[in-house]
Short mmCIF file of C-alpha atoms in Angstrom, two decimals:
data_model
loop_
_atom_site.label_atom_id
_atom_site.label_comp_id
_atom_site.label_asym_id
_atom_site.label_seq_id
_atom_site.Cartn_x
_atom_site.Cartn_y
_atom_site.Cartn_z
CA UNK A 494 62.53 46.98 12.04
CA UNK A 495 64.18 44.94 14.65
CA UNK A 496 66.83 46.77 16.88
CA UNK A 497 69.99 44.86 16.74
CA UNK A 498 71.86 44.81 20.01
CA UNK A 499 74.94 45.90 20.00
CA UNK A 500 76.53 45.66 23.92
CA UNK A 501 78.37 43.10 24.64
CA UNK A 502 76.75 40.00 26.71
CA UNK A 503 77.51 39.90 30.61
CA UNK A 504 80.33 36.86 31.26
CA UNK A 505 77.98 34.63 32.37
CA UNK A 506 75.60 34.32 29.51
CA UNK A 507 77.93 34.23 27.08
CA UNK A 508 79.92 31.55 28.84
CA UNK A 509 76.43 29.64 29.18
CA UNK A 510 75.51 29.87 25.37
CA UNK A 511 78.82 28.52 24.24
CA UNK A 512 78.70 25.90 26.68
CA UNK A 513 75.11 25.11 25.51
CA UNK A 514 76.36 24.59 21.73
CA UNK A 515 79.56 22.69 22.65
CA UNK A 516 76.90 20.49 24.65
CA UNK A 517 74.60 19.58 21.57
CA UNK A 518 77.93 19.10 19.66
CA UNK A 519 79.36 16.58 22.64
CA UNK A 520 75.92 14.75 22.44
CA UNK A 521 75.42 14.44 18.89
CA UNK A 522 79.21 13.74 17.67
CA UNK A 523 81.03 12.40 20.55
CA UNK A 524 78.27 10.32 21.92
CA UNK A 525 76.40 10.22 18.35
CA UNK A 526 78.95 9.58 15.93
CA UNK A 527 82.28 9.28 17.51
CA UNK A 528 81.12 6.63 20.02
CA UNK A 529 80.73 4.25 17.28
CA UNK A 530 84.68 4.13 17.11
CA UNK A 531 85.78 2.99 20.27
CA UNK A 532 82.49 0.64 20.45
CA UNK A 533 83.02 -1.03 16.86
CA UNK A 534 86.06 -3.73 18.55
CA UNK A 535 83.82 -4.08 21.80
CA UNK A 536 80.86 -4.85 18.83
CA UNK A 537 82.59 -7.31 16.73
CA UNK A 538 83.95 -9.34 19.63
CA UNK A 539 80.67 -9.66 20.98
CA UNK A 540 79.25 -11.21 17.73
CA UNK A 541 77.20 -8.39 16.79
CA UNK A 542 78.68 -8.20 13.14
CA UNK A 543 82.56 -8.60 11.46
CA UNK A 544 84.92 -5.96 10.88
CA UNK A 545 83.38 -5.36 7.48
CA UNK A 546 79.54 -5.13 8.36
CA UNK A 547 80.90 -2.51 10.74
CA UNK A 548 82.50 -0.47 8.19
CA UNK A 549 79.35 -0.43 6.19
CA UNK A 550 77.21 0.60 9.27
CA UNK A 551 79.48 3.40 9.38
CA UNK A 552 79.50 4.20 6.20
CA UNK A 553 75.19 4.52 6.29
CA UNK A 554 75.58 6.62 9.32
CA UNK A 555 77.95 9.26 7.52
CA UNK A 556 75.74 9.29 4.88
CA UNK A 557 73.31 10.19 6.76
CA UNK A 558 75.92 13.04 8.17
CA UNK A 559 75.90 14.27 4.69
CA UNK A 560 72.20 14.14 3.94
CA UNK A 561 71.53 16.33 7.34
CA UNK A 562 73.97 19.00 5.93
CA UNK A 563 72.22 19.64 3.05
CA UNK A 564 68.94 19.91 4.61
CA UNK A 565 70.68 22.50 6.81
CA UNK A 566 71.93 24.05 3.64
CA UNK A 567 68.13 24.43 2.23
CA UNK A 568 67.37 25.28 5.97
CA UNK A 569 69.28 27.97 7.49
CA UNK A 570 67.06 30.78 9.07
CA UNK A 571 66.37 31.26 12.47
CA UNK A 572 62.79 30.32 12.47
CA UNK A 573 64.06 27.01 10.89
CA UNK A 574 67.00 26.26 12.69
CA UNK A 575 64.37 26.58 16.04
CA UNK A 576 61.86 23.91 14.61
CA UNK A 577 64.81 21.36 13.76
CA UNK A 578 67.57 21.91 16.18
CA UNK A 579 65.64 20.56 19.26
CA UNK A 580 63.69 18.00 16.93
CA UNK A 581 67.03 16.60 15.69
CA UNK A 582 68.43 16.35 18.98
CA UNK A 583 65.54 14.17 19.92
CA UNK A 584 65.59 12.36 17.07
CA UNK A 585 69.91 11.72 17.95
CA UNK A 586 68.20 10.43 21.56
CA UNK A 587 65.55 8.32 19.89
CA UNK A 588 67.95 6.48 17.45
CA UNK A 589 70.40 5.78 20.17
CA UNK A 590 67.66 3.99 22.26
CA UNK A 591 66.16 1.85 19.19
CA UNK A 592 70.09 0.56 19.35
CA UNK A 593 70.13 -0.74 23.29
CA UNK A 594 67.15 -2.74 21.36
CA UNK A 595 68.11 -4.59 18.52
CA UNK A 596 70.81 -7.10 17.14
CA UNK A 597 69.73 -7.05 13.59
CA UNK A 598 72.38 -5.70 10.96
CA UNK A 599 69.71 -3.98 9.12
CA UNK A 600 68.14 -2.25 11.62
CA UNK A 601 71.51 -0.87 13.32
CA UNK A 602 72.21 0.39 9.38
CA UNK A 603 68.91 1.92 9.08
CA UNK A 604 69.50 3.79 12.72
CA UNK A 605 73.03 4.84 12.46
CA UNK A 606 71.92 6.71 9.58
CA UNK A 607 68.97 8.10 11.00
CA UNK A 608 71.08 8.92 13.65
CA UNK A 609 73.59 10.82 11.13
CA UNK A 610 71.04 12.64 9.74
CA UNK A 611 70.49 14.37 13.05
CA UNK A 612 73.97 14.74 13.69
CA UNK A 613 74.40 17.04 10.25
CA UNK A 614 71.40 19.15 11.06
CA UNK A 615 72.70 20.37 14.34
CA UNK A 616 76.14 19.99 13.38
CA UNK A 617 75.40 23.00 10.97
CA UNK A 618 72.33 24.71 12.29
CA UNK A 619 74.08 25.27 16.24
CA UNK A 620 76.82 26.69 15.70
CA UNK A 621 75.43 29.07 13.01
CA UNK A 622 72.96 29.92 15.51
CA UNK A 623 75.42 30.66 18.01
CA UNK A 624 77.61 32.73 15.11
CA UNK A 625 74.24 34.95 14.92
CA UNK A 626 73.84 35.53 18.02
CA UNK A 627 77.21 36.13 18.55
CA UNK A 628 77.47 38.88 15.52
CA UNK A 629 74.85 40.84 17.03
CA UNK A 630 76.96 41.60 20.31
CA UNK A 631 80.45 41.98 18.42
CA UNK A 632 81.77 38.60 19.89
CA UNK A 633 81.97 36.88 16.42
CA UNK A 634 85.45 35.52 17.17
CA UNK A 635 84.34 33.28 19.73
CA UNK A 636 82.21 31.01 17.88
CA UNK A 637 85.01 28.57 17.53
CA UNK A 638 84.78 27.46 21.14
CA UNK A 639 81.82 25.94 20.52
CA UNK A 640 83.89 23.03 18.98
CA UNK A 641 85.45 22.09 22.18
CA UNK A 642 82.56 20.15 22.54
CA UNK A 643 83.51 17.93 20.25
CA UNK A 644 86.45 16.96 21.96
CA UNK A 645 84.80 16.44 25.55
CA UNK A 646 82.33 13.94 24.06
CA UNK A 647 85.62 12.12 22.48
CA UNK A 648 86.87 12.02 26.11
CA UNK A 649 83.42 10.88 27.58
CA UNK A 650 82.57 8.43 24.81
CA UNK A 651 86.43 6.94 25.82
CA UNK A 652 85.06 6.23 29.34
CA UNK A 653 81.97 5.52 28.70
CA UNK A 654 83.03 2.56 27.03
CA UNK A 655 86.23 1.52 28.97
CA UNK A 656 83.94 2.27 32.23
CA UNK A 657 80.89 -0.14 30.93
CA UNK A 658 82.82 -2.85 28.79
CA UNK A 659 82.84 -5.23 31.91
CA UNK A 660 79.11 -5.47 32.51
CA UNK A 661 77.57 -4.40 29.35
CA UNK A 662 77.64 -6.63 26.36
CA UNK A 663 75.67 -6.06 22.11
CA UNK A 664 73.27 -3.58 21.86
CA UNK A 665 73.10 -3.61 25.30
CA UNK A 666 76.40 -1.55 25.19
CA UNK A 667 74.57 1.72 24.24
CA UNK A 668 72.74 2.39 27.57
CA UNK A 669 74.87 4.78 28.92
CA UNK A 670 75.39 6.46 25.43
CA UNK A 671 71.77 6.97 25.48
CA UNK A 672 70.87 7.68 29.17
CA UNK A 673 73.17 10.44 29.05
CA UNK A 674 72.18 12.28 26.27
CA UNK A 675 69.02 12.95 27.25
CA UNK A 676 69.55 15.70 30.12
CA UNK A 677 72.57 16.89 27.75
CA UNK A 678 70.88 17.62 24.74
CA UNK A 679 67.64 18.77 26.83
CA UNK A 680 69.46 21.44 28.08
CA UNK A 681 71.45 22.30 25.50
CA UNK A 682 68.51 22.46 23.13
CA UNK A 683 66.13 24.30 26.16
CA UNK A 684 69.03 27.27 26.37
CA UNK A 685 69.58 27.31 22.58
CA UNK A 686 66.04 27.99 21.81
CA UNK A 687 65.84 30.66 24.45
CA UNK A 688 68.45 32.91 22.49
CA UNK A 689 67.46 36.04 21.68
CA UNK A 690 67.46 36.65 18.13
CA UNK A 691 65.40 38.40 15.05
CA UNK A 692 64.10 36.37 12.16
CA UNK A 693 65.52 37.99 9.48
CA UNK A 694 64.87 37.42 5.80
CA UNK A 695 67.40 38.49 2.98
CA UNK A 696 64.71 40.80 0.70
CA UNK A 697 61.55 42.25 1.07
CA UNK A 698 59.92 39.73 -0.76
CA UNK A 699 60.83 36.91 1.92
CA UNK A 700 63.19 35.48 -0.55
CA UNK A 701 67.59 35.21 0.25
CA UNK A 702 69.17 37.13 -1.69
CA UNK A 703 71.40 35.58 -4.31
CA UNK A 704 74.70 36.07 -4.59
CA UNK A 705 76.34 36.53 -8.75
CA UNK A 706 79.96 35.54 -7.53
CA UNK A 707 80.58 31.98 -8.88
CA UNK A 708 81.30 29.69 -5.49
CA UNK A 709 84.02 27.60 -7.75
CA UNK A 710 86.67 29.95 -8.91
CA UNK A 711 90.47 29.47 -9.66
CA UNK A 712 90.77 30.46 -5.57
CA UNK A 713 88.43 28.33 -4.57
CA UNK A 714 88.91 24.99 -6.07
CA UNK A 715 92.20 23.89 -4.90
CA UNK A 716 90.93 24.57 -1.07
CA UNK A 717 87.82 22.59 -2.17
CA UNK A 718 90.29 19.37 -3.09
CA UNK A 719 92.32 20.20 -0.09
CA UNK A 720 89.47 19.65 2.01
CA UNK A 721 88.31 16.86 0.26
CA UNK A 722 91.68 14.85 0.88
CA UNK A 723 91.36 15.85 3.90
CA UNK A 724 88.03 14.30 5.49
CA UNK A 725 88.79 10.84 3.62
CA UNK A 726 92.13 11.45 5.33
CA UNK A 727 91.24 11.81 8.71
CA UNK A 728 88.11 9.59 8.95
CA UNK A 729 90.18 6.69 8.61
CA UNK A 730 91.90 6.44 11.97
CA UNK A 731 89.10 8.32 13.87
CA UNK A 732 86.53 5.09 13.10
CA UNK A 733 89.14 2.37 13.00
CA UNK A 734 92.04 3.53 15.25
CA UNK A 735 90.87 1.40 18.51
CA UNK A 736 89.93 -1.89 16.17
CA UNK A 737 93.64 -1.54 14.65
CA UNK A 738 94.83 -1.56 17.84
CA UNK A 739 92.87 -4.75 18.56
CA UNK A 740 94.26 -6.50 15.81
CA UNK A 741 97.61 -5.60 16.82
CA UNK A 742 98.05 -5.44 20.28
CA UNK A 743 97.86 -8.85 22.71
CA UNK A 744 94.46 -8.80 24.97
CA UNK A 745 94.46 -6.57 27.91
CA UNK A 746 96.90 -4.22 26.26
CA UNK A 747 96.36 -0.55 28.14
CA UNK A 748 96.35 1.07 24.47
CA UNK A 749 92.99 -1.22 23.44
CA UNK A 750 91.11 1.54 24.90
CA UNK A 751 94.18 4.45 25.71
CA UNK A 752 94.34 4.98 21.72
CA UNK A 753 90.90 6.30 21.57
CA UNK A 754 91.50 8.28 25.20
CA UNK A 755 94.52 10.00 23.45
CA UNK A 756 92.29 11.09 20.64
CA UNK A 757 90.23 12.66 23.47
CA UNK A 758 92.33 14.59 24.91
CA UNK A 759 94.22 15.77 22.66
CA UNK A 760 91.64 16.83 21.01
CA UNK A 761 90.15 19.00 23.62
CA UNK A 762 92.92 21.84 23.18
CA UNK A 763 92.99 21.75 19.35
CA UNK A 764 90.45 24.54 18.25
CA UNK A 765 92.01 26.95 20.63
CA UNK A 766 95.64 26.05 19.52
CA UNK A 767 94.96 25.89 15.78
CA UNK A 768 93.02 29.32 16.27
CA UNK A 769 95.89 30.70 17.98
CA UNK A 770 98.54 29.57 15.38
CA UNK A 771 96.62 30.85 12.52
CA UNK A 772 96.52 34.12 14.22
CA UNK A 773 100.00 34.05 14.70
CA UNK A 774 101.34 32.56 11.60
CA UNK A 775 98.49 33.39 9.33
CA UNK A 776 95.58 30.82 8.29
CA UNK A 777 97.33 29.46 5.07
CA UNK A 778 100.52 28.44 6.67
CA UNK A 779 99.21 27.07 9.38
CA UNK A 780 96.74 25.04 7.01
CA UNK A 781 99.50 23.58 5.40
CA UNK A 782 101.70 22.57 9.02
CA UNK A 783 98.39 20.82 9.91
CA UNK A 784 97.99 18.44 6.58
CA UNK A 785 101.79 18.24 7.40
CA UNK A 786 101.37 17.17 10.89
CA UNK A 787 98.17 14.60 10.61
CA UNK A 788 99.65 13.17 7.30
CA UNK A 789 102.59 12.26 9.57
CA UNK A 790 99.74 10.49 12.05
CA UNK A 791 98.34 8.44 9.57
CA UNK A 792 101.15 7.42 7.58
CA UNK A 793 102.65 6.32 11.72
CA UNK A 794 99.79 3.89 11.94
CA UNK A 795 101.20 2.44 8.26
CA UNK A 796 104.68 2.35 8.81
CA UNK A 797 106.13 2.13 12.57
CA UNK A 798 105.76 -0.72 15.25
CA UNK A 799 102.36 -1.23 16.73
CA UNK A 800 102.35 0.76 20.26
CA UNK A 801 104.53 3.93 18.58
CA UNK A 802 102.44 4.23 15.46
CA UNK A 803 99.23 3.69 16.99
CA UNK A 804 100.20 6.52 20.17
CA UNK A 805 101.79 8.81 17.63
CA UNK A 806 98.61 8.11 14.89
CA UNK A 807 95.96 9.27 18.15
CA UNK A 808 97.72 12.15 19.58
CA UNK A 809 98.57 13.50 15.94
CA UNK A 810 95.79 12.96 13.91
CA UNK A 811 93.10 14.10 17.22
CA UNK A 812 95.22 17.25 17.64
CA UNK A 813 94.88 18.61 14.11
CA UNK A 814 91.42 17.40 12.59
CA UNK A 815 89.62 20.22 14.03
CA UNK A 816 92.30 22.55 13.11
CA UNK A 817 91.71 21.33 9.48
CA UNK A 818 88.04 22.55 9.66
CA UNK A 819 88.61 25.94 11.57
CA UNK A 820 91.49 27.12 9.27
CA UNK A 821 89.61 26.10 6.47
CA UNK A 822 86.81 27.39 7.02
CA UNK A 823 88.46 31.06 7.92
CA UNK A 824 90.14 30.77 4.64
CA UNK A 825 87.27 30.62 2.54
CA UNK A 826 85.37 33.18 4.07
CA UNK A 827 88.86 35.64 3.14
CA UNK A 828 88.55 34.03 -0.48
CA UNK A 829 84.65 35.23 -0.63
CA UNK A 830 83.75 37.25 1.99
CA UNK A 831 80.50 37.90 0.60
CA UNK A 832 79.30 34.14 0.58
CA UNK A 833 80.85 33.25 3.66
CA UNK A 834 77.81 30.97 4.74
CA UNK A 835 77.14 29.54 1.48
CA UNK A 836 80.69 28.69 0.99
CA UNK A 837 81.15 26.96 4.87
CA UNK A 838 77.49 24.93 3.94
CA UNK A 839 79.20 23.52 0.52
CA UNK A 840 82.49 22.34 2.85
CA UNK A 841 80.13 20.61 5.05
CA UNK A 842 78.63 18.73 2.19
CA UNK A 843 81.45 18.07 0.76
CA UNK A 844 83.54 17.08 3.93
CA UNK A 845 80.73 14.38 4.55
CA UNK A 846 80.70 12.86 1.54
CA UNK A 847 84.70 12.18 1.68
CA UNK A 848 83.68 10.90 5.30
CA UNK A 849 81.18 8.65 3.40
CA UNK A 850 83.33 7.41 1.19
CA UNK A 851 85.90 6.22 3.61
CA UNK A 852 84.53 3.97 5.19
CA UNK A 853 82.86 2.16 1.88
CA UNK A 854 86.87 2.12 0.91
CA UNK A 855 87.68 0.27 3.83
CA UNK A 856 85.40 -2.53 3.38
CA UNK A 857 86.22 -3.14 -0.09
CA UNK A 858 89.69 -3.09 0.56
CA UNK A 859 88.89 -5.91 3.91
CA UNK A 860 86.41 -7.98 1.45
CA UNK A 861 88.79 -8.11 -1.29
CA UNK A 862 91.36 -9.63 1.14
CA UNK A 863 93.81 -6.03 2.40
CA UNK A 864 94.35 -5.85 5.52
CA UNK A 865 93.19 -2.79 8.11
CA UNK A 866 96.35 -1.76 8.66
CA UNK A 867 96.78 -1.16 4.71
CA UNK A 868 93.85 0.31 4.09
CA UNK A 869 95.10 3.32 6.15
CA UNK A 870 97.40 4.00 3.26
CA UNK A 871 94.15 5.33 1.37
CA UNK A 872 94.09 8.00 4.25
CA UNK A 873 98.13 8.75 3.13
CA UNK A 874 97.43 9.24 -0.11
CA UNK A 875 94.35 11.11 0.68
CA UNK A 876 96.33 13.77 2.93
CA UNK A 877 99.03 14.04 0.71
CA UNK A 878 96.73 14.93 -2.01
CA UNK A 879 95.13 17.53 0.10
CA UNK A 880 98.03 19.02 1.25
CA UNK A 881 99.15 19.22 -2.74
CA UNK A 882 96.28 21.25 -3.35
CA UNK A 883 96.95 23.48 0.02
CA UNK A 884 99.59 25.05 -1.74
CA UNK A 885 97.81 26.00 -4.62
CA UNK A 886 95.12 28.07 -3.01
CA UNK A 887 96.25 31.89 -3.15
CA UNK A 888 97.00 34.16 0.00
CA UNK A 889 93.88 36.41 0.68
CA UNK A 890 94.52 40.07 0.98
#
């Protein structure tokens, strides 16, 4: 039997393994996924496809999102997560290259969902492999930092792309996206697979152990729907935000690329401050001033002159989408505290598939003739049905 340790980890390493994780996550969603958004205007202006071939190609590479989820689902253990972590990360650098190469609307589909795939599998698998390692040395409640990754790789994908519109043009446009995340995700994968931690197996037999609680209960469902309205709600603005703001705003206008720099840093701060609030107001409340606060974003972006509604639709919406996922998360682990990991793998699935759908929306709201603009109601009406179903979930003990 393995000894678990039990002391905590000196400063330095545990500062280093965090930073590792929040490194794959920059790599994989900010210059992976999140990228995309900011470069979709640049894309279309250049010729490289219309508004509504870029929808689609977003759409195939959050499928892909949700199809590398579910392989994390079926797998989770260590031994696992070491064989497809760094091979996903290589596969995110791979992808990303075949794009500097090609034109063709097919092949970008076909590699932005290739490219989503990876981003689900380490999108799941790091972090959980941080959690573990983490649990062993009674510092569980830092795991969340790891997410401020995600936010630095919104601010670098911003200047990435401001920095390199001038002299970079098509596929050519995803150099830089590509030459840096190759030392990124090297080391971030190199100090990730050098964690200490036992393979552990949930019976003697080799099998997990099954848990007889039902994952869909009365407590469970509504935060299920929540969450639901809530990723078709906030992937709206966070692909189309900057090509709104195109549409919108005369040429040269600072907020062409400052919309998509708000996100950034706004977004930066969020984990820690939604963390903090649901500490201090408790996870269910604060849950429900989040839906409050991003449905306000969104429906800005619908409803108020361009420059306020697109400023108050970035800094809103980028400062509580994260918050959505840590508060949510927390709250179904209260709910069933014995499936904890089992529960947070079905939100992922399901969270990507509302992020699928989204996208597909858009495009056959801009093919049947709506206008971008409009189709951010269907984010509204998404959020307000979410936050309808936050109040239904009950208070944990």
């Amino acid at each position: 039997m393995t000894t678990l340790p039990q002391t905590a980890p000196p400063p330095r390493e545990l500062f280093s393994v965090l930073a590792a994780g929040a490194m794959v996550l920059l790599v994989v969603h900010g210059l992976g996924r999140f990228v995309y958004t900011p470069l979709l205007p640049h894309l279309v202006d250049d010729g490289q496809f219309g508004a509504g071939e870029g929808a689609a190609v977003a759409t195939w590479n959050y499928l892909g999102y949700l199809m590398g989820a579910l392989l994390a689902i079926r797998w989770h253990r260590v031994d696992q997560i070491r064989t497809l972590l760094p091979v996903s990360l290589a596969v995110h650098v791979a992808t990303t290259l075949i794009l500097t190469q090609t034109d063709h609307l097919t092949v970008i589909s076909a590699t932005r969902w290739l490219n989503g795939v990876a981003n689900g599998i380490v999108f799941v698998q790091a972090p959980a492999l941080i959690l573990e390692w983490l649990v062993l040395r009674n510092r569980a409640a830092m795991s969340g930092l790891v997410y401020i990754g995600v936010g630095l790789g919104l601010l670098l994908s911003s200047g990435v792309v401001t920095g390199s519109n001038d002299w970079l043009q098509g596929a050519g446009r995803w150099w830089p996206v590509a030459l840096l995340s190759v030392p990124l995700a090297w080391w971030g994968a190199a100090r990730l697979m050098a964690l200490e931690l036992p393979v552990r197996q949930g019976a003697a037999s080799g099998k997990p152990v099954k848990t007889t609680t039902p994952l869909l209960d009365r407590a469970s469902i509504p935060l299920f729907l929540s969450y639901a309205g809530a990723g078709l709600g906030y992937i709206l603005p966070m692909t189309f935000l900057p090509l709104l703001a195109k549409l919108q705003l005369p040429p040269g206008h600072w907020l062409l690329n400052g919309t998509w720099l708000i996100v950034a840093l706004v977004t930066i701060p969020a984990p820690w401050l939604w963390n903090r609030l649901g500490a201090r107001l408790g996870d269910l409340p604060a849950l429900k001033l989040n839906f409050i606060i991003q449905l306000a974003g969104v429906l800005a972006a619908v409803v108020l002159p361009s420059e306020i509604g697109l400023i108050l639709c970035a800094a809103l919406v980028g400062s509580t989408f994260l918050g959505t996922v840590l508060l949510t998360q927390r709250i179904g682990r209260a709910l069933h505290p014995h499936q904890g990991p089992r529960l947070s793998a079905a939100m992922v699935a399901l969270y990507g598939f509302t992020q699928m759908v989204g996208p597909w929306l858009t495009k056959q709201w801009l093919d049947a003739g709506g206008t971008l603009v409009s189709a951010f109601g269907i984010g509204v009406a998404a959020l307000a049905f979410g936050l309808v179903f936050v109040f239904f979930v009950p208070a944990s003990e």
